[in-house]
C-alpha atoms as an extended CHARMM CRD file, in Angstrom:
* protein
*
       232  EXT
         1         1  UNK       CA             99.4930000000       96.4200000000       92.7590000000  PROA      1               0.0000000000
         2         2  UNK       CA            102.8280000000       96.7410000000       94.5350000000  PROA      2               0.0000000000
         3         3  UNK       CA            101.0330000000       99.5370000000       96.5510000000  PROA      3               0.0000000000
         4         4  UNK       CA             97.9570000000       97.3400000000       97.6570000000  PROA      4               0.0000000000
         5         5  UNK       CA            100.4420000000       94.9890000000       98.5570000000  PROA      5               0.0000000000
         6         6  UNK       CA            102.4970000000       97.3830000000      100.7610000000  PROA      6               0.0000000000
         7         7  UNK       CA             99.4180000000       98.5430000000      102.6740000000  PROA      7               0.0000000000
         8         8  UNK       CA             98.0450000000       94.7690000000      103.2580000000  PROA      8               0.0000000000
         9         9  UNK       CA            101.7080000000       94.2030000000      104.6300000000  PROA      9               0.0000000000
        10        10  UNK       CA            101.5140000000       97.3580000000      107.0300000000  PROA      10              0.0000000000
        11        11  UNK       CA             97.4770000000       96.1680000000      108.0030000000  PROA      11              0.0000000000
        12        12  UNK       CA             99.0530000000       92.8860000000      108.6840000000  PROA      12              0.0000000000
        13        13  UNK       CA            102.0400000000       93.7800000000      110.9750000000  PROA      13              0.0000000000
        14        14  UNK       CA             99.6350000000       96.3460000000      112.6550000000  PROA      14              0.0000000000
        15        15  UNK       CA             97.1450000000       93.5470000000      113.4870000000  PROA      15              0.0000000000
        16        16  UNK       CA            100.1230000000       91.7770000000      115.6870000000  PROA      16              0.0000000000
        17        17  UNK       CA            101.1370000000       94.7310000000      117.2390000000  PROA      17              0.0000000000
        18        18  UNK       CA             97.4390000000       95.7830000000      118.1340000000  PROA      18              0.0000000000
        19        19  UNK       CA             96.8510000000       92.2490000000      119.3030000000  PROA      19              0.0000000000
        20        20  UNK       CA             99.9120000000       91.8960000000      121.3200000000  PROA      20              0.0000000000
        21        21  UNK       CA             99.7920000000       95.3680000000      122.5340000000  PROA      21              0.0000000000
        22        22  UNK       CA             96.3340000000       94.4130000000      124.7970000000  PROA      22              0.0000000000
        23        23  UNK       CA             98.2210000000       91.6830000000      126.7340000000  PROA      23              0.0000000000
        24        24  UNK       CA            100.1460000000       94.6930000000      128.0190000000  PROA      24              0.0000000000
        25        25  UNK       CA             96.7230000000       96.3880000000      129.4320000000  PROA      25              0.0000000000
        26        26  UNK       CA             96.1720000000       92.9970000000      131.1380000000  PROA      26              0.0000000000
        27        27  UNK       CA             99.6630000000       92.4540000000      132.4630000000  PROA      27              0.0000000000
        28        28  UNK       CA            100.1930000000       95.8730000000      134.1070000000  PROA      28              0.0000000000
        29        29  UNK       CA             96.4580000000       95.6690000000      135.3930000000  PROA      29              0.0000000000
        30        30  UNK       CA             95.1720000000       98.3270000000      133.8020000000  PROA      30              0.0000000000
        31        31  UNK       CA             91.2960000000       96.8200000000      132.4230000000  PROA      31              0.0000000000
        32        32  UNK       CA             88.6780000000       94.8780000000      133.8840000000  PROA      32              0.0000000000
        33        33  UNK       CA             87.1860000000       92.3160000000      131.8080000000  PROA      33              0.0000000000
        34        34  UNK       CA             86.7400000000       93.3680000000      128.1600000000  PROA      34              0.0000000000
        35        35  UNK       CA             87.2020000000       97.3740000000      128.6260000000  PROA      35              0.0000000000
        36        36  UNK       CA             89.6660000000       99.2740000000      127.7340000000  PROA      36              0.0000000000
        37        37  UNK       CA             91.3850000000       99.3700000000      123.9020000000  PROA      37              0.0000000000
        38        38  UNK       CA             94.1190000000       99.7320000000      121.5820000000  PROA      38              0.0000000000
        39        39  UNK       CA             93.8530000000      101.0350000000      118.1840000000  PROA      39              0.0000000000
        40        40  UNK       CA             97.2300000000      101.9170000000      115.6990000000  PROA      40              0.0000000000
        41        41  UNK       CA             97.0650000000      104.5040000000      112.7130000000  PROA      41              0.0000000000
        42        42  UNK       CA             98.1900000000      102.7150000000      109.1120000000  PROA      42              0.0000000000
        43        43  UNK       CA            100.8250000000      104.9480000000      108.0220000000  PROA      43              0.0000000000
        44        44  UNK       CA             99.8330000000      106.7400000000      104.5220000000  PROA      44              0.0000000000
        45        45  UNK       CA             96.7230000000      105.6650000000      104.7560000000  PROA      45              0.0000000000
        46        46  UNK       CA             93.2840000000      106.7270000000      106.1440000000  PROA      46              0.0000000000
        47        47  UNK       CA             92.6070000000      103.5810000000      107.8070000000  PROA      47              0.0000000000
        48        48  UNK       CA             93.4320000000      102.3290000000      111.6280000000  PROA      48              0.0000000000
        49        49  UNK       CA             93.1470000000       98.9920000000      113.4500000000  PROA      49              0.0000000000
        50        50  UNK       CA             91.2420000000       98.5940000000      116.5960000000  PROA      50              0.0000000000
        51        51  UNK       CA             90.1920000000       95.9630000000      119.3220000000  PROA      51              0.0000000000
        52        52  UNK       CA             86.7990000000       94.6130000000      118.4800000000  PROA      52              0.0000000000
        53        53  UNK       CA             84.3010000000       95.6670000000      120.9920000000  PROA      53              0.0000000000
        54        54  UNK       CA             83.3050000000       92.8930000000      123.8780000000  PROA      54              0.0000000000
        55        55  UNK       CA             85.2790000000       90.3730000000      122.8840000000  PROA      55              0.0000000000
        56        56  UNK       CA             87.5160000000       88.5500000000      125.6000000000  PROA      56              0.0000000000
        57        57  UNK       CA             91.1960000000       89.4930000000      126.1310000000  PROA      57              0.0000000000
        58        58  UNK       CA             92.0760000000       85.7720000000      126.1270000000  PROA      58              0.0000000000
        59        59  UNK       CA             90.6210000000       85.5160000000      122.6110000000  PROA      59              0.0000000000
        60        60  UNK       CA             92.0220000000       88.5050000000      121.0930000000  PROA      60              0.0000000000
        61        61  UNK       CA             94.0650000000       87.2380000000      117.6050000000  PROA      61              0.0000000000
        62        62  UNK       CA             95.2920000000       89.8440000000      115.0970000000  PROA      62              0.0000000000
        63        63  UNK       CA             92.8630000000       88.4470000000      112.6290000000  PROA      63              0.0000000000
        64        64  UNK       CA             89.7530000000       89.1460000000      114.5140000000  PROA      64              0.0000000000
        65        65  UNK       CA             90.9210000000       92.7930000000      115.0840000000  PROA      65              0.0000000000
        66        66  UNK       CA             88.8660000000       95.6290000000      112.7800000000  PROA      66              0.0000000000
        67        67  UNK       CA             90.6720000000       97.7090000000      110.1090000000  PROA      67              0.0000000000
        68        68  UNK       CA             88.5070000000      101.3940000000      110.2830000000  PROA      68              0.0000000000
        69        69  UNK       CA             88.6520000000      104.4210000000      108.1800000000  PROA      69              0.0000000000
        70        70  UNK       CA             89.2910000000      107.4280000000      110.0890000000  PROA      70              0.0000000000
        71        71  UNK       CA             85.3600000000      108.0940000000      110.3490000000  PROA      71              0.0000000000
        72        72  UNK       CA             85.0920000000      104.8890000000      112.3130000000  PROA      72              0.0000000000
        73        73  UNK       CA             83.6810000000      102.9610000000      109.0780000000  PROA      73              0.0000000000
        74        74  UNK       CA             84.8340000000       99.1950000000      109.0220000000  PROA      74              0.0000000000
        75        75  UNK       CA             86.9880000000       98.6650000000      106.1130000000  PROA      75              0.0000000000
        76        76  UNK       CA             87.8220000000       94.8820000000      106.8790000000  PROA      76              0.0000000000
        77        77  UNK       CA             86.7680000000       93.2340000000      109.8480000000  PROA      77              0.0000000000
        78        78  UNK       CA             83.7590000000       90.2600000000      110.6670000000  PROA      78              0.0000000000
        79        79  UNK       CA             83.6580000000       91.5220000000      114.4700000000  PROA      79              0.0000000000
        80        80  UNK       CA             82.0340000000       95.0990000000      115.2380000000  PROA      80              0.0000000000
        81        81  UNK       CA             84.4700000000       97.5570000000      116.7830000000  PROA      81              0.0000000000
        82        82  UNK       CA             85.2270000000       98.8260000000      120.3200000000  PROA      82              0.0000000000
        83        83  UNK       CA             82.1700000000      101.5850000000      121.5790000000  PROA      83              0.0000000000
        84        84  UNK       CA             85.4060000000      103.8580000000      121.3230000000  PROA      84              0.0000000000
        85        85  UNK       CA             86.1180000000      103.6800000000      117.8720000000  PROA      85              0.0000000000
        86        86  UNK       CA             84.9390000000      107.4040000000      116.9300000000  PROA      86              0.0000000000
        87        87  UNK       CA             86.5330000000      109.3860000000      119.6770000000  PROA      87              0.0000000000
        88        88  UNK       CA             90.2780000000      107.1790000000      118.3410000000  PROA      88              0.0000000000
        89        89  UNK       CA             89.2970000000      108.2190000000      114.8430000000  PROA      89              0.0000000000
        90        90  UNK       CA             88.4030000000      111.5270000000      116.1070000000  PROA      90              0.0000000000
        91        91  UNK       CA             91.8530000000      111.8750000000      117.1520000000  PROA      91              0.0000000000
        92        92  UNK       CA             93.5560000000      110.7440000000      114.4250000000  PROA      92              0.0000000000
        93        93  UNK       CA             91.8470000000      112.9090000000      111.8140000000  PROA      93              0.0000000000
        94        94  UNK       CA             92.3650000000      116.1770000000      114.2600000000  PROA      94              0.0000000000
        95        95  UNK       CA             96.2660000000      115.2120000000      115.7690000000  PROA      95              0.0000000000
        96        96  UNK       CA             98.3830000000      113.8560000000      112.7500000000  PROA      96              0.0000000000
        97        97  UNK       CA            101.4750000000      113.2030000000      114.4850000000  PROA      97              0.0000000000
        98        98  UNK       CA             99.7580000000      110.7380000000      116.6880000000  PROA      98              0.0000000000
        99        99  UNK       CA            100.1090000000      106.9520000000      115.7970000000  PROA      99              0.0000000000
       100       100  UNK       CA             98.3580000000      105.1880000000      118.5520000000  PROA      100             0.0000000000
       101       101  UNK       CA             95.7070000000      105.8400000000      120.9600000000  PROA      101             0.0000000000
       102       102  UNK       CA             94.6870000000      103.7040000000      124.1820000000  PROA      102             0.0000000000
       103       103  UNK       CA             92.0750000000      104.2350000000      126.3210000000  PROA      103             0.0000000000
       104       104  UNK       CA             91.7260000000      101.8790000000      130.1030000000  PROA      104             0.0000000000
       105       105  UNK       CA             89.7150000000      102.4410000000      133.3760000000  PROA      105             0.0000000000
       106       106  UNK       CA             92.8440000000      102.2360000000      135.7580000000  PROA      106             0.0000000000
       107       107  UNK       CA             92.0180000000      102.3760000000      139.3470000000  PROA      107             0.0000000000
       108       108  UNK       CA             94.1400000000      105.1220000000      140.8540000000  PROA      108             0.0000000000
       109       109  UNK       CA             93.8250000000      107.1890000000      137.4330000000  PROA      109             0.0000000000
       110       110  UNK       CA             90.0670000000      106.6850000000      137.1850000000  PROA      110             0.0000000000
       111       111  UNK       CA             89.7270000000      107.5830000000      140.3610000000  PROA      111             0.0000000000
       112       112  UNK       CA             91.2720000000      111.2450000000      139.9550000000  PROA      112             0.0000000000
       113       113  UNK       CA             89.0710000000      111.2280000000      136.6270000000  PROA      113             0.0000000000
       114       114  UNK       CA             85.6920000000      110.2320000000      138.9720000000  PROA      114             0.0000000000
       115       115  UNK       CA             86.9440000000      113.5540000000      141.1730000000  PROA      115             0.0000000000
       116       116  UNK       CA             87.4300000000      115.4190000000      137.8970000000  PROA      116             0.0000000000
       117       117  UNK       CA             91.0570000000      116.5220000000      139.1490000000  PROA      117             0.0000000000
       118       118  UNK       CA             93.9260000000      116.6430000000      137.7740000000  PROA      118             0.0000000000
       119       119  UNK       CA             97.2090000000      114.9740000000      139.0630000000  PROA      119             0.0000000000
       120       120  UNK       CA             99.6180000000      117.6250000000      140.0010000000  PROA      120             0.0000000000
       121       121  UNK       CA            103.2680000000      117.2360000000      139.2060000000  PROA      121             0.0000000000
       122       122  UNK       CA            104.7400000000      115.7530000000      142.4990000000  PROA      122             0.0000000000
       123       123  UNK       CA            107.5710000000      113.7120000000      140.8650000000  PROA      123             0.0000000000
       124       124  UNK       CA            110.1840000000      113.7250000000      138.5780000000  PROA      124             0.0000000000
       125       125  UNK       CA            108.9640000000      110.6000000000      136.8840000000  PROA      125             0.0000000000
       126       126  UNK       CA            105.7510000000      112.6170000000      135.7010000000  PROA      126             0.0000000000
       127       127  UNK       CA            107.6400000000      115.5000000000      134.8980000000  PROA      127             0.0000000000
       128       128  UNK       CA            109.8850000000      113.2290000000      133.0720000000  PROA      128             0.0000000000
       129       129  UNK       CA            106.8150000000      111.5060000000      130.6690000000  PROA      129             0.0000000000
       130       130  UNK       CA            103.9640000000      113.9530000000      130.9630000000  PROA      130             0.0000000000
       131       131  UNK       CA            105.6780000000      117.7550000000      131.0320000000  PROA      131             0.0000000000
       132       132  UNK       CA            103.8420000000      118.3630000000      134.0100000000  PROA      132             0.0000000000
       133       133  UNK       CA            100.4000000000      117.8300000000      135.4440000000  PROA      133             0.0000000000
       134       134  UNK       CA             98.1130000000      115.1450000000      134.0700000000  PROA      134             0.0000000000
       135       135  UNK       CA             95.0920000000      116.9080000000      132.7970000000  PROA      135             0.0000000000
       136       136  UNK       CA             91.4740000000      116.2040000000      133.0160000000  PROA      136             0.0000000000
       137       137  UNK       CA             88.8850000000      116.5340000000      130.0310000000  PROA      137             0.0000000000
       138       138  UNK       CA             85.0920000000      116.8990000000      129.8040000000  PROA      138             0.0000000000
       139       139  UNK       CA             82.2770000000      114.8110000000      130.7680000000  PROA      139             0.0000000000
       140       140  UNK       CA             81.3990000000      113.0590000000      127.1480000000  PROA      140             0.0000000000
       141       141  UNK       CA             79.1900000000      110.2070000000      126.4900000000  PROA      141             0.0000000000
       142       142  UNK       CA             80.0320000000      107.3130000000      124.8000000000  PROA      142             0.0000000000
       143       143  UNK       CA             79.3890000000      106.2770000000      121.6970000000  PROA      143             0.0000000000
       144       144  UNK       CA             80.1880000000      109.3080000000      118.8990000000  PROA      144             0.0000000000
       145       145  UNK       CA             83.1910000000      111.5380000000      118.9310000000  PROA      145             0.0000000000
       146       146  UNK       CA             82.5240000000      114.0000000000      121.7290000000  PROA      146             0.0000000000
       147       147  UNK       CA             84.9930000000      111.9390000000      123.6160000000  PROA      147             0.0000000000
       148       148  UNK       CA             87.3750000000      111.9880000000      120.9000000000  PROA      148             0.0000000000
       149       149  UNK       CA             86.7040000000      116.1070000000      120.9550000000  PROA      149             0.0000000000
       150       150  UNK       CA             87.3740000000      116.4350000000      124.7680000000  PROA      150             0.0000000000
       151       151  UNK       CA             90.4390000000      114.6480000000      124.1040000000  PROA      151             0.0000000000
       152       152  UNK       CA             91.7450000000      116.5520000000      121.2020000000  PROA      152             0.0000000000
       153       153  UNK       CA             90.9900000000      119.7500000000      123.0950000000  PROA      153             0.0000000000
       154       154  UNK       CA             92.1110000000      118.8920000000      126.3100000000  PROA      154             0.0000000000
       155       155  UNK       CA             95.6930000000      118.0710000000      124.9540000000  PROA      155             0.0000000000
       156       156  UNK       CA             96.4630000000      120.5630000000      121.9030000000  PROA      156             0.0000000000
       157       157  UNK       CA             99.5430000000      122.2120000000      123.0210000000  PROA      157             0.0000000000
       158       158  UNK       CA             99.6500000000      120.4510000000      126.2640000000  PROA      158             0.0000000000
       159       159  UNK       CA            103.0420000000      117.9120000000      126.6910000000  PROA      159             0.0000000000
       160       160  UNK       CA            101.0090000000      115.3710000000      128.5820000000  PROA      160             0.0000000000
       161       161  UNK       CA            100.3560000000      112.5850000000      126.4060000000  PROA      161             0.0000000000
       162       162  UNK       CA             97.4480000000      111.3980000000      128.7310000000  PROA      162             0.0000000000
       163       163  UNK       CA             93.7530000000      113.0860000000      129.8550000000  PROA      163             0.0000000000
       164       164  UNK       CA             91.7550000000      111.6790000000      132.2680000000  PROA      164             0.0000000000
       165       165  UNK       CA             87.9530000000      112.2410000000      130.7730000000  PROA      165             0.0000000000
       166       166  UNK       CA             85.8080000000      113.2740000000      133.5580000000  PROA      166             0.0000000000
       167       167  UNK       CA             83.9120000000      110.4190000000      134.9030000000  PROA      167             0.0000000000
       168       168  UNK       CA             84.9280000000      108.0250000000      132.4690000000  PROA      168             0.0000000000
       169       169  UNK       CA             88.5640000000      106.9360000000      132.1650000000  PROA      169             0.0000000000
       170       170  UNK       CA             92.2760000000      107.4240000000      130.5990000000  PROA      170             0.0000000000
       171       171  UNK       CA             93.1360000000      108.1900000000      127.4930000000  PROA      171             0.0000000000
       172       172  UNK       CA             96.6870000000      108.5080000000      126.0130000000  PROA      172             0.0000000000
       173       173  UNK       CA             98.1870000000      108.7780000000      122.6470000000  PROA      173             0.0000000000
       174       174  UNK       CA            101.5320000000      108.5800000000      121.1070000000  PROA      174             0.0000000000
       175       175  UNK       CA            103.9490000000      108.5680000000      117.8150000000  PROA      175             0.0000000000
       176       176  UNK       CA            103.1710000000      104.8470000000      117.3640000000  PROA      176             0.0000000000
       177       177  UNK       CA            100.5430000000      102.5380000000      119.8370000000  PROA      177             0.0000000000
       178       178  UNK       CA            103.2800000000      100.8450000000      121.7790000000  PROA      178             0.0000000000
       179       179  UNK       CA            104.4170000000      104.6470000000      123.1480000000  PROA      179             0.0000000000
       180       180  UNK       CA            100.5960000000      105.1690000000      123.3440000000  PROA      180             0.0000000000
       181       181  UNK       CA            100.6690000000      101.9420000000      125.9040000000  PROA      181             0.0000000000
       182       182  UNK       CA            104.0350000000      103.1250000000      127.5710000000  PROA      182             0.0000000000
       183       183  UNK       CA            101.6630000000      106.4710000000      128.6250000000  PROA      183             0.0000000000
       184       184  UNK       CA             99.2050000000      104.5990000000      130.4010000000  PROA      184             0.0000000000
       185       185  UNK       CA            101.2900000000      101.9280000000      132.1050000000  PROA      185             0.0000000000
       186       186  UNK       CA            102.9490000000      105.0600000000      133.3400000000  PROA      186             0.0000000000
       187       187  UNK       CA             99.7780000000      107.2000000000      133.8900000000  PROA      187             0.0000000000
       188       188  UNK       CA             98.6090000000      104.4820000000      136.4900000000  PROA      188             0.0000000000
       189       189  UNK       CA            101.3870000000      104.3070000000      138.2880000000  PROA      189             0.0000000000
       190       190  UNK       CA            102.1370000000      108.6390000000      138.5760000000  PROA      190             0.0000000000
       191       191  UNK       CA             98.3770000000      108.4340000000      139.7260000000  PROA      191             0.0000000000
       192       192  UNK       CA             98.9280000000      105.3820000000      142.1980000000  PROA      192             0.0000000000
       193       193  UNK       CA            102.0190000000      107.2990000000      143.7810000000  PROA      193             0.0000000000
       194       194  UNK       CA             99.8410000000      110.4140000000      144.0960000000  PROA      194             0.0000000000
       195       195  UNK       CA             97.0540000000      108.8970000000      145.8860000000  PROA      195             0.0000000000
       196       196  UNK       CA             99.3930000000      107.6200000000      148.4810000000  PROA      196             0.0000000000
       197       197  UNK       CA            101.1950000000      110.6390000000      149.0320000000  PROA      197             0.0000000000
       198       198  UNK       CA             98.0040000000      112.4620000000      149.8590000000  PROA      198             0.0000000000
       199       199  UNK       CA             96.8490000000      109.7790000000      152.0140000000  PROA      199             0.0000000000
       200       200  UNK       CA            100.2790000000      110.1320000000      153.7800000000  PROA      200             0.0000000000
       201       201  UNK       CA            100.6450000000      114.2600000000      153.8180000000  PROA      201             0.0000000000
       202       202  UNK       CA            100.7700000000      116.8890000000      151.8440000000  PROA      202             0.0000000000
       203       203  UNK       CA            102.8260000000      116.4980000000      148.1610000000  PROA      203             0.0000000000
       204       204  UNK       CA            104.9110000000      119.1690000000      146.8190000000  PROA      204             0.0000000000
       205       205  UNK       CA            104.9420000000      120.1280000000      143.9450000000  PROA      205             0.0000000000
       206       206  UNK       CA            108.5520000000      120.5730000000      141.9150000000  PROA      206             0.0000000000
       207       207  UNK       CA            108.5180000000      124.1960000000      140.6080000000  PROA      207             0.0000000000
       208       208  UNK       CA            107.8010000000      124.7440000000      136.7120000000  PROA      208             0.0000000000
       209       209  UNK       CA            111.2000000000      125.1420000000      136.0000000000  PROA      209             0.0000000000
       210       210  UNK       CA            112.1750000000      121.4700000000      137.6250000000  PROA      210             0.0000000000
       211       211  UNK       CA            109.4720000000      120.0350000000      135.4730000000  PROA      211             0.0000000000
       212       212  UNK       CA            111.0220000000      121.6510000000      132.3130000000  PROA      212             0.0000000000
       213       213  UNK       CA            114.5930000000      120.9010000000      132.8170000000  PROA      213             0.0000000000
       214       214  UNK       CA            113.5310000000      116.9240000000      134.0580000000  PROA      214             0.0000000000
       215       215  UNK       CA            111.2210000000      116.8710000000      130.6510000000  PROA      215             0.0000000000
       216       216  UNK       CA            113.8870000000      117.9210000000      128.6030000000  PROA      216             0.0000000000
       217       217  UNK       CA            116.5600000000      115.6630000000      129.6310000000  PROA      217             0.0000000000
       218       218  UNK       CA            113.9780000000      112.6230000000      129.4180000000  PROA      218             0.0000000000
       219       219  UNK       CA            112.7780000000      113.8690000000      125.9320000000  PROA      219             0.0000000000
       220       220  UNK       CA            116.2030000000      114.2290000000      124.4720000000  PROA      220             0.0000000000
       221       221  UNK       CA            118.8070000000      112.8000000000      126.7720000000  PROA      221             0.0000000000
       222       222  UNK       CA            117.7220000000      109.5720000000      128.5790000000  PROA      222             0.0000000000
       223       223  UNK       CA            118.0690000000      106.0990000000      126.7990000000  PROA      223             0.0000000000
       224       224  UNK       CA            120.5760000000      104.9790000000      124.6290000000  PROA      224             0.0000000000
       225       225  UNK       CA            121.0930000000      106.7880000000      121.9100000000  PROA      225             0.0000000000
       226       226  UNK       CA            120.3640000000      105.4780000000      117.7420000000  PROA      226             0.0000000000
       227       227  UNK       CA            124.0670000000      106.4810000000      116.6650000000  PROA      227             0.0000000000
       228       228  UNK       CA            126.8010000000      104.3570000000      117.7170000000  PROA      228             0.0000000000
       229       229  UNK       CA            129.4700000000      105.1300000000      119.8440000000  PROA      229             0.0000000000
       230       230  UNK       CA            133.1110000000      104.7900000000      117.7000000000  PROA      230             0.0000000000
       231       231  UNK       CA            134.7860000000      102.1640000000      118.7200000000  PROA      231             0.0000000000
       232       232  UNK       CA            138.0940000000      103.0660000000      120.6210000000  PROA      232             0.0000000000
């Protein structure tokens, strides 16, 4: 019982954070409409929460988001979930340390997807959150989990937390969904900032050993750190 309890608790807390998450797609313009999606992993358990699919971002509640298995099979849920739902559960079944996955149609980062390029590593911001270049998976329709496959692919053993899938969109993960959101509020913008330095000249590129010393100190250094300082 006190199990069935604990996991209700953690569906319950991951319906507000799923829920709340989306007004951050909105407010950093990064969906059009109802596209775009946020879906969290339930920790110890094969389940994950998910946008419902076509529903308004004004009338997104944590109660009317869908609770999944990690087959894309609604567990608990009256709505139907996002189109996406088997390319996230895809990636959650192949990529355990991932928590959260989000997937938008961002202009600037769509736009590199629509060209099928990746975005090269022109500043230290990207090296900082992506390790380097922002890479660009497969053409995959919509629907089952090729997506999800392109994904998983694309970004085993690549630091990027973010793939732009050919012709289609971004996707990012991360340890939990908010990091997952963090990636593509910060995918937009790398992509934004590259797009205008090609319309203005041509970028450079900071050498490989730039992007692993920035990536490093970002990783492990920036931020303030959990331990306290002693008190003097």
């Amino acid at each position: 019982m006190s199990e069935q309890l604990s996991r209700n608790d953690t569906v319950a807390r991951l319906r507000e954070t799923v829920a709340a998450l989306h007004a951050e797609l909105v407010r950093y313009n990064l969906v059009a409409w109802t596209s775009g999606n946020v879906s969290a992993r339930v920790p110890g358990h094969d389940l994950m929460v998910i946008k419902p699919s076509g529903i308004s971002y004004d009338d997104l509640r944590p109660d009317n988001m869908v609770v999944c298995d990690l087959d894309g099979v609604v567990v608990e849920g009256d709505l139907s979930p996002s189109s996406d739902t088997e390319a996230h559960a895809y990636v959650y079944r192949a990529m355990p340390d991932v928590g959260g996955v989000v997937h938008t149609h961002s202009g600037y980062a769509t736009a590199w997807a629509a060209c099928g390029e990746p975005i090269p590593c022109y500043l230290t911001a990207q090296a900082d959150e992506f390790g380097g270049e922002i890479p660009v998976g497969p053409f995959a329709l919509i629907g089952g989990d090729d997506i999800g496959k392109g994904i998983v692919a694309t970004l085993s053993g690549h630091r990027s937390p973010a793939v732009l899938m050919r012709n289609h969109g971004v996707f990012t993960v991360g340890p939990n969904a908010k990091a997952a959101v963090k990636a593509a509020v910060m995918c937009e913008d790398v992509a934004r900032t590259a797009h205008l330095a090609r319309a203005l000249g041509q970028p450079l590129p900071i050498a490989a050993e730039g992007v692993d010393s920035l990536y490093a100190r970002y990783q492990n250094v920036y931020g303030q750190s959990t331990v306290p300082s002693p008190r003097r």
